[in-house]
XYZ file of C-alpha atoms in Angstrom:
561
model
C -16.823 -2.288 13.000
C -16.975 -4.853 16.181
C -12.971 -4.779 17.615
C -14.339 -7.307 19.647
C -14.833 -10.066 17.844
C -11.800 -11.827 16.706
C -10.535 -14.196 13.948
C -7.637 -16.393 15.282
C -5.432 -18.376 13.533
C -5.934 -20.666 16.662
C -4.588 -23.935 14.267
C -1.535 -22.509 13.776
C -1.085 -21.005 17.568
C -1.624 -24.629 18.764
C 0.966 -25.982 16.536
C 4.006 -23.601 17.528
C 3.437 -26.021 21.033
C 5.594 -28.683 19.456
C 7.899 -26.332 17.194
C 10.486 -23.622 17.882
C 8.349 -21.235 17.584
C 6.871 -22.850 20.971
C 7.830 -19.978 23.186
C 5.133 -18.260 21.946
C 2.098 -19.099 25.298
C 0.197 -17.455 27.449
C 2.064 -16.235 30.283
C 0.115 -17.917 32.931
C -2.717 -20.606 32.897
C -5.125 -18.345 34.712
C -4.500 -15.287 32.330
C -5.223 -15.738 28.930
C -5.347 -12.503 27.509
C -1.653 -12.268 28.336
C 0.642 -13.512 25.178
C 4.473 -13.374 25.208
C 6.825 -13.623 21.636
C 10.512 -12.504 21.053
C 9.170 -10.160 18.245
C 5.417 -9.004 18.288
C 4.821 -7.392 14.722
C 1.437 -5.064 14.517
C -0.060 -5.093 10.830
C -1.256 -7.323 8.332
C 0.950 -6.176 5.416
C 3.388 -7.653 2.703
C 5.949 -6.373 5.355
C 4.563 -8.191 8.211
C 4.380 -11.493 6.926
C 7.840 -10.842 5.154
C 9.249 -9.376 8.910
C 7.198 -13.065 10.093
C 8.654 -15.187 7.999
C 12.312 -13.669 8.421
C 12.067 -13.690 12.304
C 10.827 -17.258 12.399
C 13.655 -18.841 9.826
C 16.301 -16.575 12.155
C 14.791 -18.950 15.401
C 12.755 -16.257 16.713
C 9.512 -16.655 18.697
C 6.762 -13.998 16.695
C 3.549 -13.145 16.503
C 1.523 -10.905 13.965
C -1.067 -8.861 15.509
C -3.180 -7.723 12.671
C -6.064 -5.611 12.355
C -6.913 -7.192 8.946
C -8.471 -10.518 8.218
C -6.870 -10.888 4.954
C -3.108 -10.685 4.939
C -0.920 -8.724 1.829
C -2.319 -5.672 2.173
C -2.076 -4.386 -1.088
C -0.206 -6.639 -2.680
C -3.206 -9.152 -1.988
C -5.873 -6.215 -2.460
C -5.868 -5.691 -6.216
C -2.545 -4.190 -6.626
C -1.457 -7.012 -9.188
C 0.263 -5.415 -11.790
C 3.360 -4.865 -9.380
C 5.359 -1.334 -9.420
C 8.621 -3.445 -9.992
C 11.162 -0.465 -10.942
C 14.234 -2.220 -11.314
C 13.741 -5.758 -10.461
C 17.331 -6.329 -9.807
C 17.539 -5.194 -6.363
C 14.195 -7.365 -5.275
C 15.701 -9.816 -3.644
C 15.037 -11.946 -0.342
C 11.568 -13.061 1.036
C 10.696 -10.349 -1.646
C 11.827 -11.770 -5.163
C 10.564 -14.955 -3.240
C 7.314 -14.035 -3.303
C 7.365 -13.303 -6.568
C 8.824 -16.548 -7.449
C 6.172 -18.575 -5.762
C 3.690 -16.327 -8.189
C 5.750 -17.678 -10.643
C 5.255 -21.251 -9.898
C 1.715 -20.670 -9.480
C 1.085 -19.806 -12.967
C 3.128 -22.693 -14.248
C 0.036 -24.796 -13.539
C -2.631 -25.173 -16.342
C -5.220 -25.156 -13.826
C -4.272 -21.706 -13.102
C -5.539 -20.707 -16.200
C -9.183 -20.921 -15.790
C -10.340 -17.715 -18.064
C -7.842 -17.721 -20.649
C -4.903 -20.108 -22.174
C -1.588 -19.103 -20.893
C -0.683 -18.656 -24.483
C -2.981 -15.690 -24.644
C -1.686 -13.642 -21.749
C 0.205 -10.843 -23.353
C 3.112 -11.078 -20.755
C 3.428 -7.242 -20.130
C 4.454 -6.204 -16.902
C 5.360 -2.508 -15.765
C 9.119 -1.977 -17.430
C 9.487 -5.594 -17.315
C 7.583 -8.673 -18.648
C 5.484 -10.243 -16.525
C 6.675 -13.802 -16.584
C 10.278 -14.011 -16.100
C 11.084 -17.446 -17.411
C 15.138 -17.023 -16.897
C 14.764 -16.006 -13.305
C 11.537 -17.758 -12.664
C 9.687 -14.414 -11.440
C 6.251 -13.463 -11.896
C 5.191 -9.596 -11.441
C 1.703 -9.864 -12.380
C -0.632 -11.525 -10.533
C -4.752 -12.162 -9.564
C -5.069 -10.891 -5.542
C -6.300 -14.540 -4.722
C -3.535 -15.943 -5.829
C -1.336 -13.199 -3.436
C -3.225 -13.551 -0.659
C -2.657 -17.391 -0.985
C 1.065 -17.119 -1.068
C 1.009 -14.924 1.625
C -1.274 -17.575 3.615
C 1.467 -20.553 2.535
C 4.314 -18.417 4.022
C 1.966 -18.522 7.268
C 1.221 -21.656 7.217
C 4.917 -23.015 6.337
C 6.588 -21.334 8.743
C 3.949 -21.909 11.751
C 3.253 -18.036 11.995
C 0.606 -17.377 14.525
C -1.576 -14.590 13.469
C -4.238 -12.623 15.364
C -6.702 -11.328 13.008
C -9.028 -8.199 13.411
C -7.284 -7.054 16.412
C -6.802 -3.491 16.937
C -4.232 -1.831 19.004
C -5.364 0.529 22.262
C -4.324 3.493 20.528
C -5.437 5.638 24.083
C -3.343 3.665 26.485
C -2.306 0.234 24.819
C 1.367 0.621 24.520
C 3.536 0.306 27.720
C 6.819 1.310 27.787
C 9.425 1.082 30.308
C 12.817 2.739 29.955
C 12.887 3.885 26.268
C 11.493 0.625 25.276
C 8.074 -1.343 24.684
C 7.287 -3.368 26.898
C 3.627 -4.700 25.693
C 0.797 -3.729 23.496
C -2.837 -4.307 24.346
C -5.552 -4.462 21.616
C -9.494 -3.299 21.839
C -10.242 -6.748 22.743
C -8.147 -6.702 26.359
C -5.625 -9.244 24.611
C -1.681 -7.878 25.807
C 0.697 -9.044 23.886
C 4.435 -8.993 25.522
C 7.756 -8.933 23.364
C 11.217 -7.889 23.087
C 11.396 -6.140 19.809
C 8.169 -4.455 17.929
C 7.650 -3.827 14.555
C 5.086 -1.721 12.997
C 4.400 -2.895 9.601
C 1.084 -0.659 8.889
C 0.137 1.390 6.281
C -0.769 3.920 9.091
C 1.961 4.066 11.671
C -0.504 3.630 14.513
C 2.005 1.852 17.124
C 5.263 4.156 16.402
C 2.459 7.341 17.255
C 0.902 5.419 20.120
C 4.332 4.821 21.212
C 5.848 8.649 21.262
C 7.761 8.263 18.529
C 7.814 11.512 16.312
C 5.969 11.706 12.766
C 4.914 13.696 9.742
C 1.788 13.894 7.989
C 1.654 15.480 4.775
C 3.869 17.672 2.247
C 6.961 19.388 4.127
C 8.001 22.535 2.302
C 10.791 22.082 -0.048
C 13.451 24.562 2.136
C 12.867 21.450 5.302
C 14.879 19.402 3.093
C 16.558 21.595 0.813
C 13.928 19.586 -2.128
C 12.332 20.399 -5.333
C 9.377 18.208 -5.363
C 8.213 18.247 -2.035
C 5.794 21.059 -1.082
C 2.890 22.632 -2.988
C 3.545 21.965 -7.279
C 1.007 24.704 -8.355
C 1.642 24.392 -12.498
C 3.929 21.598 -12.281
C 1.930 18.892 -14.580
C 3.401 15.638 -14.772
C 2.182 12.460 -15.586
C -1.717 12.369 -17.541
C -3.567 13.027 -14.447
C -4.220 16.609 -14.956
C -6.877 18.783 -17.003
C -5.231 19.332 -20.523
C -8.103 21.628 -22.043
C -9.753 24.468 -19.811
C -13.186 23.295 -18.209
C -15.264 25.453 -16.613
C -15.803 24.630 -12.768
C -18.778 26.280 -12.143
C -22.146 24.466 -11.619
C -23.453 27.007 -13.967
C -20.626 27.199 -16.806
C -19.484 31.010 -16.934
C -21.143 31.711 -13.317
C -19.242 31.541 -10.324
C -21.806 33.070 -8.118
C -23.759 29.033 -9.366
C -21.026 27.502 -6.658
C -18.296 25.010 -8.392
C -18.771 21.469 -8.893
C -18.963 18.484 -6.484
C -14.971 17.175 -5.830
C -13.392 20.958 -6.634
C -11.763 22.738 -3.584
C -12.906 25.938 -3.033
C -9.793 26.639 -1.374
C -6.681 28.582 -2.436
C -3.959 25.441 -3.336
C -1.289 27.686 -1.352
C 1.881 28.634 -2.285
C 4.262 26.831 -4.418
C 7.007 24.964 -2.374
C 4.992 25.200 0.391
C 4.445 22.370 2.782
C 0.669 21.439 4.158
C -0.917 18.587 6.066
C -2.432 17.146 2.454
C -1.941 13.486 1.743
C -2.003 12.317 -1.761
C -5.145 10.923 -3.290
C -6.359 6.965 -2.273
C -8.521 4.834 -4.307
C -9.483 1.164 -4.776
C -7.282 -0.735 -7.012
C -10.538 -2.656 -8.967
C -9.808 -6.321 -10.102
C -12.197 -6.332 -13.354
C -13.021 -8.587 -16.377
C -14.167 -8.916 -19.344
C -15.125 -12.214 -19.199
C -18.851 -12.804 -19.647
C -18.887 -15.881 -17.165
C -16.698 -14.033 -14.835
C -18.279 -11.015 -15.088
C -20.631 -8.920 -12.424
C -22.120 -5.971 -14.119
C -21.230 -2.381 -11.324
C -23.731 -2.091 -8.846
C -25.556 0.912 -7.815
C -24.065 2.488 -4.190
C -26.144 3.028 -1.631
C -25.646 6.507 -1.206
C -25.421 7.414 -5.112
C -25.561 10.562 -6.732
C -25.003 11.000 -10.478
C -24.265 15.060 -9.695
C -20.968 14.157 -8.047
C -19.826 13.255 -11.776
C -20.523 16.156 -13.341
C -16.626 17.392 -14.126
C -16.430 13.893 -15.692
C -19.129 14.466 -18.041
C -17.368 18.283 -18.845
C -14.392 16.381 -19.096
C -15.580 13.418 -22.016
C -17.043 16.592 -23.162
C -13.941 18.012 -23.635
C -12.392 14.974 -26.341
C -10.610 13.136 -23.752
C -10.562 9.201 -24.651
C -7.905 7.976 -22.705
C -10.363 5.700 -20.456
C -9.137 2.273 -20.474
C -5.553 2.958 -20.667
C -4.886 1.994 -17.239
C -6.866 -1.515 -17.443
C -3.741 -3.122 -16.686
C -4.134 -7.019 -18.035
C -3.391 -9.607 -15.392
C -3.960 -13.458 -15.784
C -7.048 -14.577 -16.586
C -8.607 -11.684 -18.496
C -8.783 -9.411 -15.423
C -7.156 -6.273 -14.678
C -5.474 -4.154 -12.199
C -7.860 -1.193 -12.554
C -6.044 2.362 -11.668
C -6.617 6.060 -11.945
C -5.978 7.589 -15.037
C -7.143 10.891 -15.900
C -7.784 14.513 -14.732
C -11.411 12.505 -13.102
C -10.992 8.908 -12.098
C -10.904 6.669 -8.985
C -8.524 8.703 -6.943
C -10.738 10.360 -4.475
C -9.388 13.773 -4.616
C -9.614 15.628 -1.078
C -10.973 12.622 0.958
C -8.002 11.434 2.467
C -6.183 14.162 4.394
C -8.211 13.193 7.581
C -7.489 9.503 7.432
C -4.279 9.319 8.937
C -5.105 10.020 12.630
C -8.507 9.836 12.850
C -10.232 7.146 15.259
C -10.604 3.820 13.682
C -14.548 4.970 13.777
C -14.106 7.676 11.342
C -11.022 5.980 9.197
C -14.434 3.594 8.236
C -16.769 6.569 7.247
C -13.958 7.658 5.049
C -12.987 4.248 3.689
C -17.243 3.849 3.114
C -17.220 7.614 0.904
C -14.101 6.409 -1.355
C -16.280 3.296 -1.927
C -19.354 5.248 -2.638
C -17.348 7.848 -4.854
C -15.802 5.079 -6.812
C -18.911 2.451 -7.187
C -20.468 5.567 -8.135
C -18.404 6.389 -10.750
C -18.614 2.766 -12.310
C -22.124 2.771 -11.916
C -22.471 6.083 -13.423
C -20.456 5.380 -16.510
C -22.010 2.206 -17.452
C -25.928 3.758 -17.433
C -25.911 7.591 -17.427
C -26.781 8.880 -21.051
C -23.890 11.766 -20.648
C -21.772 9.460 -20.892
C -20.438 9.290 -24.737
C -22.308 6.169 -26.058
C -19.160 4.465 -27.635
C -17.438 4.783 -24.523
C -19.862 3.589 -22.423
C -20.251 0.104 -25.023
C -17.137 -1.086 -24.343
C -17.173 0.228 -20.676
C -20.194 -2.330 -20.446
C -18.047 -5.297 -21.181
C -16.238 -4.876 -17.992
C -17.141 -5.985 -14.921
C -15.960 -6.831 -10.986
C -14.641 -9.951 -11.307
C -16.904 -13.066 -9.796
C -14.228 -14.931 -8.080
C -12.462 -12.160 -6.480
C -12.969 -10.695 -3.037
C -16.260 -12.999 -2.964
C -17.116 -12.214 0.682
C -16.734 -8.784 -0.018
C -18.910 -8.072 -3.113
C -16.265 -8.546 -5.553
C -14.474 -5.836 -4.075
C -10.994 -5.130 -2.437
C -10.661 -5.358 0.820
C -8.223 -2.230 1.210
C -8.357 0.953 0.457
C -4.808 2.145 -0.863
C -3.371 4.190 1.655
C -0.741 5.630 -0.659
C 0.847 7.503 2.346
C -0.467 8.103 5.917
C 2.033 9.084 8.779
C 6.120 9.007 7.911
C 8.342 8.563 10.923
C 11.020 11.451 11.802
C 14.490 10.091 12.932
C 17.682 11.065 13.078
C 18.046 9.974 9.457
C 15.516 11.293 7.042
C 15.162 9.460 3.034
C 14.599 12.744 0.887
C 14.867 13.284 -3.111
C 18.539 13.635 -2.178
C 18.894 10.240 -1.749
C 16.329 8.590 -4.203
C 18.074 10.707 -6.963
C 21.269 9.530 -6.527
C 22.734 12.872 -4.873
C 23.521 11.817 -1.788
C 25.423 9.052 -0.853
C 23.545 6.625 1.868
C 25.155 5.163 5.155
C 24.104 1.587 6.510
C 21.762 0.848 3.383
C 19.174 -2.385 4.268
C 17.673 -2.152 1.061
C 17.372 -0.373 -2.189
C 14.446 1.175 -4.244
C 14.017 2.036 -7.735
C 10.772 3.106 -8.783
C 10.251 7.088 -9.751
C 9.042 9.395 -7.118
C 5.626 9.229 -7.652
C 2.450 11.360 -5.786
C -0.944 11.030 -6.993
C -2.754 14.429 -7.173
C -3.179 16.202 -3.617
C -5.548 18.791 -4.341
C -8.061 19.946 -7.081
C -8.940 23.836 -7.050
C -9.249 26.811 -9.565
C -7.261 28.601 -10.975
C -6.794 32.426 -11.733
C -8.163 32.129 -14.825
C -11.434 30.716 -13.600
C -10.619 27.208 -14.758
C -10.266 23.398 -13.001
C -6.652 22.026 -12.567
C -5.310 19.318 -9.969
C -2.082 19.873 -8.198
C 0.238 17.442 -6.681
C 0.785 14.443 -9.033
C 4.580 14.275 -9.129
C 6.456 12.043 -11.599
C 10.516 12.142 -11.454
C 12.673 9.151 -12.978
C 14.705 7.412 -11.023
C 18.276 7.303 -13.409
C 19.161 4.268 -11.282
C 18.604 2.005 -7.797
C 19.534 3.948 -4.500
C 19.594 2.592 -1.099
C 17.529 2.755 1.993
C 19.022 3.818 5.374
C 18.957 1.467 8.161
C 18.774 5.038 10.159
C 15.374 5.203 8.406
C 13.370 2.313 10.237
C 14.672 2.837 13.411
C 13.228 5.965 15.758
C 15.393 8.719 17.673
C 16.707 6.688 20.389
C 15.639 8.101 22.904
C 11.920 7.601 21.950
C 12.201 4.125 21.873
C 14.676 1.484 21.404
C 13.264 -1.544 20.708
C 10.738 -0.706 17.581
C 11.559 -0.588 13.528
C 9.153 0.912 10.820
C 9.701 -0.696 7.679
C 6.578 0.997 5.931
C 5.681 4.320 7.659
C 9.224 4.826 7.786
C 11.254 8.349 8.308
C 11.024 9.846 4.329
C 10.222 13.443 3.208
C 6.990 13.354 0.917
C 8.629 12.890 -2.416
C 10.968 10.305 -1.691
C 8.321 8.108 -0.063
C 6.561 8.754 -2.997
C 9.335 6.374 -4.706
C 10.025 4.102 -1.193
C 5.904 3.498 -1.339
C 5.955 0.048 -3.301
C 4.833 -3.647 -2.014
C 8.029 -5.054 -2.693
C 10.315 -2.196 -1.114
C 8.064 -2.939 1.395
C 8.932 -6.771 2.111
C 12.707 -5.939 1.371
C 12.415 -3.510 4.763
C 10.453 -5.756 6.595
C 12.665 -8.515 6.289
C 15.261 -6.129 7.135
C 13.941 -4.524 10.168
C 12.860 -8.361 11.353
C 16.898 -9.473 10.579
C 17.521 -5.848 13.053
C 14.893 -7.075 15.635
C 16.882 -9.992 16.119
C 20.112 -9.282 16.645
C 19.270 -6.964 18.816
C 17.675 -9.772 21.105
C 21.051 -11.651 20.859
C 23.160 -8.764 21.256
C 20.827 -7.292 23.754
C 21.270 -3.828 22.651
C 18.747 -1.154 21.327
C 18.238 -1.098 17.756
C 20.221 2.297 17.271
C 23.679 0.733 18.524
C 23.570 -2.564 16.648
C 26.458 -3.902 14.815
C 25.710 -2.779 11.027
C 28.770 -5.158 9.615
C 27.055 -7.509 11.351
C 23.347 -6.832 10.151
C 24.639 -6.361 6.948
C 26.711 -9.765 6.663
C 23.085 -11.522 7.930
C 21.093 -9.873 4.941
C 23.362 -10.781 1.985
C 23.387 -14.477 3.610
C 19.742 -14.041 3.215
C 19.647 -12.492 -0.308
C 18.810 -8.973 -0.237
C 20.576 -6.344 -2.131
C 22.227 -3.910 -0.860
C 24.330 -2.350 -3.380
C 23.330 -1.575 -7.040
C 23.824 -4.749 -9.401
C 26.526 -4.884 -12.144
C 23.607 -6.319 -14.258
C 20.082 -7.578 -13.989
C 19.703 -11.049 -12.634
């Protein structure tokens, strides 16, 4: 990776000169690698251009540091088929997003691969095309990562692509509060407030502000869901039948399998420094003009596939149930299955390790899962029927096309969670707990992908970790939960690493809970430039009148809109 080299939205930095956002300059002629904003946001994410667009329409001078060159994160990255829970408490920059999706699709020249007509209109627990509220939920990642370039370009949001924050020594702080950030490049960029709106929490850690990584035990929290869920199956992500993990079935003294832990899974309730599985959410097609047949990995080994082969072995068929259909005869391609795209094991180092080894581990989940395509669509263990219609997919030709037809980010389903002084837990997502200063609501179940995959007593394969608990109905989000302990720092909100056990993150984890938060903690960012205060002794009535002005929700609806 060269953090050198940057790509600057220098167009839309030279037009904030003659709009409000024209505060935003170098600090002096002779210094250039000094730039000053009321609100300097680090990430690329749905949040950050939400907590962008928010700051700017509230008259505040921002800039968005980001270490991505295409902005959405994974709501532009293949993650189309939208986690919605209950769509009744999107609201804000959020359900406006999903609005301008809906627009989108109203044009007949959106619909290059199929009639309109034709699109079944499914969405998760809701249809995909909302005529009566003029929403759209499902969605192709170009045409995300186009709205989320409009809401740049509208607003005049200057954005400083593949820069990476100092994590050694690039934050300075003065008094409790941020003063600056400097990136890899020697760029410093000055503000007032700071928002982290990555998927890793890198600037809250570089900045001393306490974290978690991984399961706490249930007893931190007084949870149920939380630590180590040896024999708790939910979901269809776990071996039904027994298969033998043993390279040599019946031999342990053979070695087990490729992608089995040899480790004991712990004990149940437990906590551990495990992170639940991540995996590329595939855009793919069956349409013969838009189709590119799976490549072969560099790197590729047909013997890491060996439990999948045991496991098709087994009478499994449940393959393409999680070809979720989005416009244009593509899909949002997700795990599914006791073997699939989650990369088992090979995330618990990613959170905090050096951007140098974050890319070896982002290059073996792309290895592991090209691999698996590859190896389905030619191996000859693969059952023949299966592997027929499996050869009708494809990566999709007009998606990701500087990138090989595939996404551009891995999905960090959970990295580092902030601790504060207020902590989101099952307590709260389940509705047993009441919530104080809410700046946002979720709705979706709480929902880990498998953490581990080991053996068993009896000498047999079975994953552990994939939680899947129903939400009976919307809860709220803390305003305590973006902000840090004050006295780490006073002048910094979270609104995606934010402070959440495990399992409740595992509900708080979705794109458009994300953009609700970052609008929020943007909204929080600047009244506490007006008021001059820290961010833990703001006004809430206040903050709270300014986001129902602005459309979010904040309490649970009466009825859907």
């Amino acid at each position: 990776m060269r953090y050198t080299i940057r790509f600057i939205s220098w167009f839309v930095f030279l037009s904030l000169l003659s709009c409000r956002n024209s505060e935003v300059k170098n600090s002096t002629a002779s210094n250039q690698n000094i730039i000053k904003a009321d609100i300097i946001i680090y990430g690329g994410t749905s949040a950050a251009i939400a907590s962008a667009v928010q700051a700017t329409r509230l008259g505040k001078s921002v800039i968005v540091v980001s270490p991505d060159k295409h902005l959405g994160g994974m709501a532009s990255s293949g993650l189309g088929f939208t986690d919605t829970g209950n769509k009744a408490v999107i609201g804000g920059i959020a359900r406006e997003f999903y609005q301008r999706i809906y627009q989108h699709y109203q044009k007949p020249e959106a619909w290059r691969w199929q009639k309109k007509e034709e699109y079944g209109n499914k969405g998760q627990g809701t249809p995909a095309m909302d005529g009566t509220e003029r929403t759209m939920w499902i969605f192709e990642p170009h045409v995300a990562e186009t709205v989320m370039e409009d809401f740049v370009r509208e607003n005049k949001i200057p954005v400083f692509r593949d820069e990476w924050l100092n994590r050694e020594s690039g934050v300075q702080k003065k008094k409790g509060k941020i003063i600056a950030i400097q990136t890899l490049s020697g760029i410093t960029y000055v503000g007032k407030m700071f928002i982290d709106a990555t998927y890793e929490g890198d600037l809250l850690a570089a900045a001393g502000v306490s974290y978690h990584v991984g399961r706490e035990a249930n007893a931190v929290y007084g949870e149920e869901f939380n630590g180590v869920q040896t024999g708790v199956l939910h979901h269809d992500h776990y071996f039904k039948k027994n298969i033998d993990p043993y390279k040599i079935p019946g031999n342990p003294a053979s070695g087990i399998l490729p992608l089995i832990s040899p480790e004991d899974p712990g004990v149940k309730g437990a906590g551990d420094k495990k992170v639940q599985a991540y995996c590329f959410r595939m855009c793919l097609t069956n349409h013969p003009e838009n189709r590119v047949p799976f490549p072969k990995p560099e790197g590729y080994d047909s013997a890491q596939y060996e439990l999948l082969v045991r496991v098709f072995d087994s009478g499994w068929g449940e393959l393409f149930r999680k070809f979720d259909a989005i416009p244009n005869r593509k899909t949002d391609t997700n795990n599914h299955g006791p073997v699939s795209t989650d990369y088992i094991g090979g995330s618990y180092a990613y959170p905090e390790a050096t951007y140098e080894r974050r890319q070896e581990i982002i290059k073996a989940h792309e290895t592991y899962q090209k691999g698996l395509l590859y190896f389905m669509a030619t191996s000859k263990q693969i059952p023949q029927e299966v592997q027929a219609e499996f050869n009708t997919w494809g990566l999709a030709k007009d998606e990701f096309t500087e990138n090989g037809n595939w996404p551009h980010q891995l999905y960090v389903r959970e990295a580092r969670r902030m601790v504060s002084d207020y902590v989101m837990t099952e307590h709260e997502t389940l509705g047993r707990r009441a919530v104080a200063n809410p700046v946002g609501m979720g709705s979706y179940s709480l929902d880990s992908h498998n953490i581990q995959r080991y053996v068993k007593p009896d000498g047999y394969v079975q994953n552990e970790g994939d939680i899947g608990v129903p939400v009976k109905e919307p809860y709220q989000i803390s305003y305590g939960a973006i902000i840090p302990k004050k006295q780490e720092c006073q002048n910094l909100l979270v609104p995606v690493c934010l402070s959440s056990s495990h399992i409740a993150y595992g509900s708080i984890r979705m794109e458009p809970v994300f953009m609700i938060l970052g609008q929020s903690a943007a909204t929080a960012a600047a009244q506490a430039i007006e008021s001059k205060k820290a961010v833990q002794d703001l006004n809430y009535a206040k903050l709270k009148e300014q986001l129902l002005k602005d459309n979010q929700v904040l309490t649970k609806p009466m009825a859907n809109f």
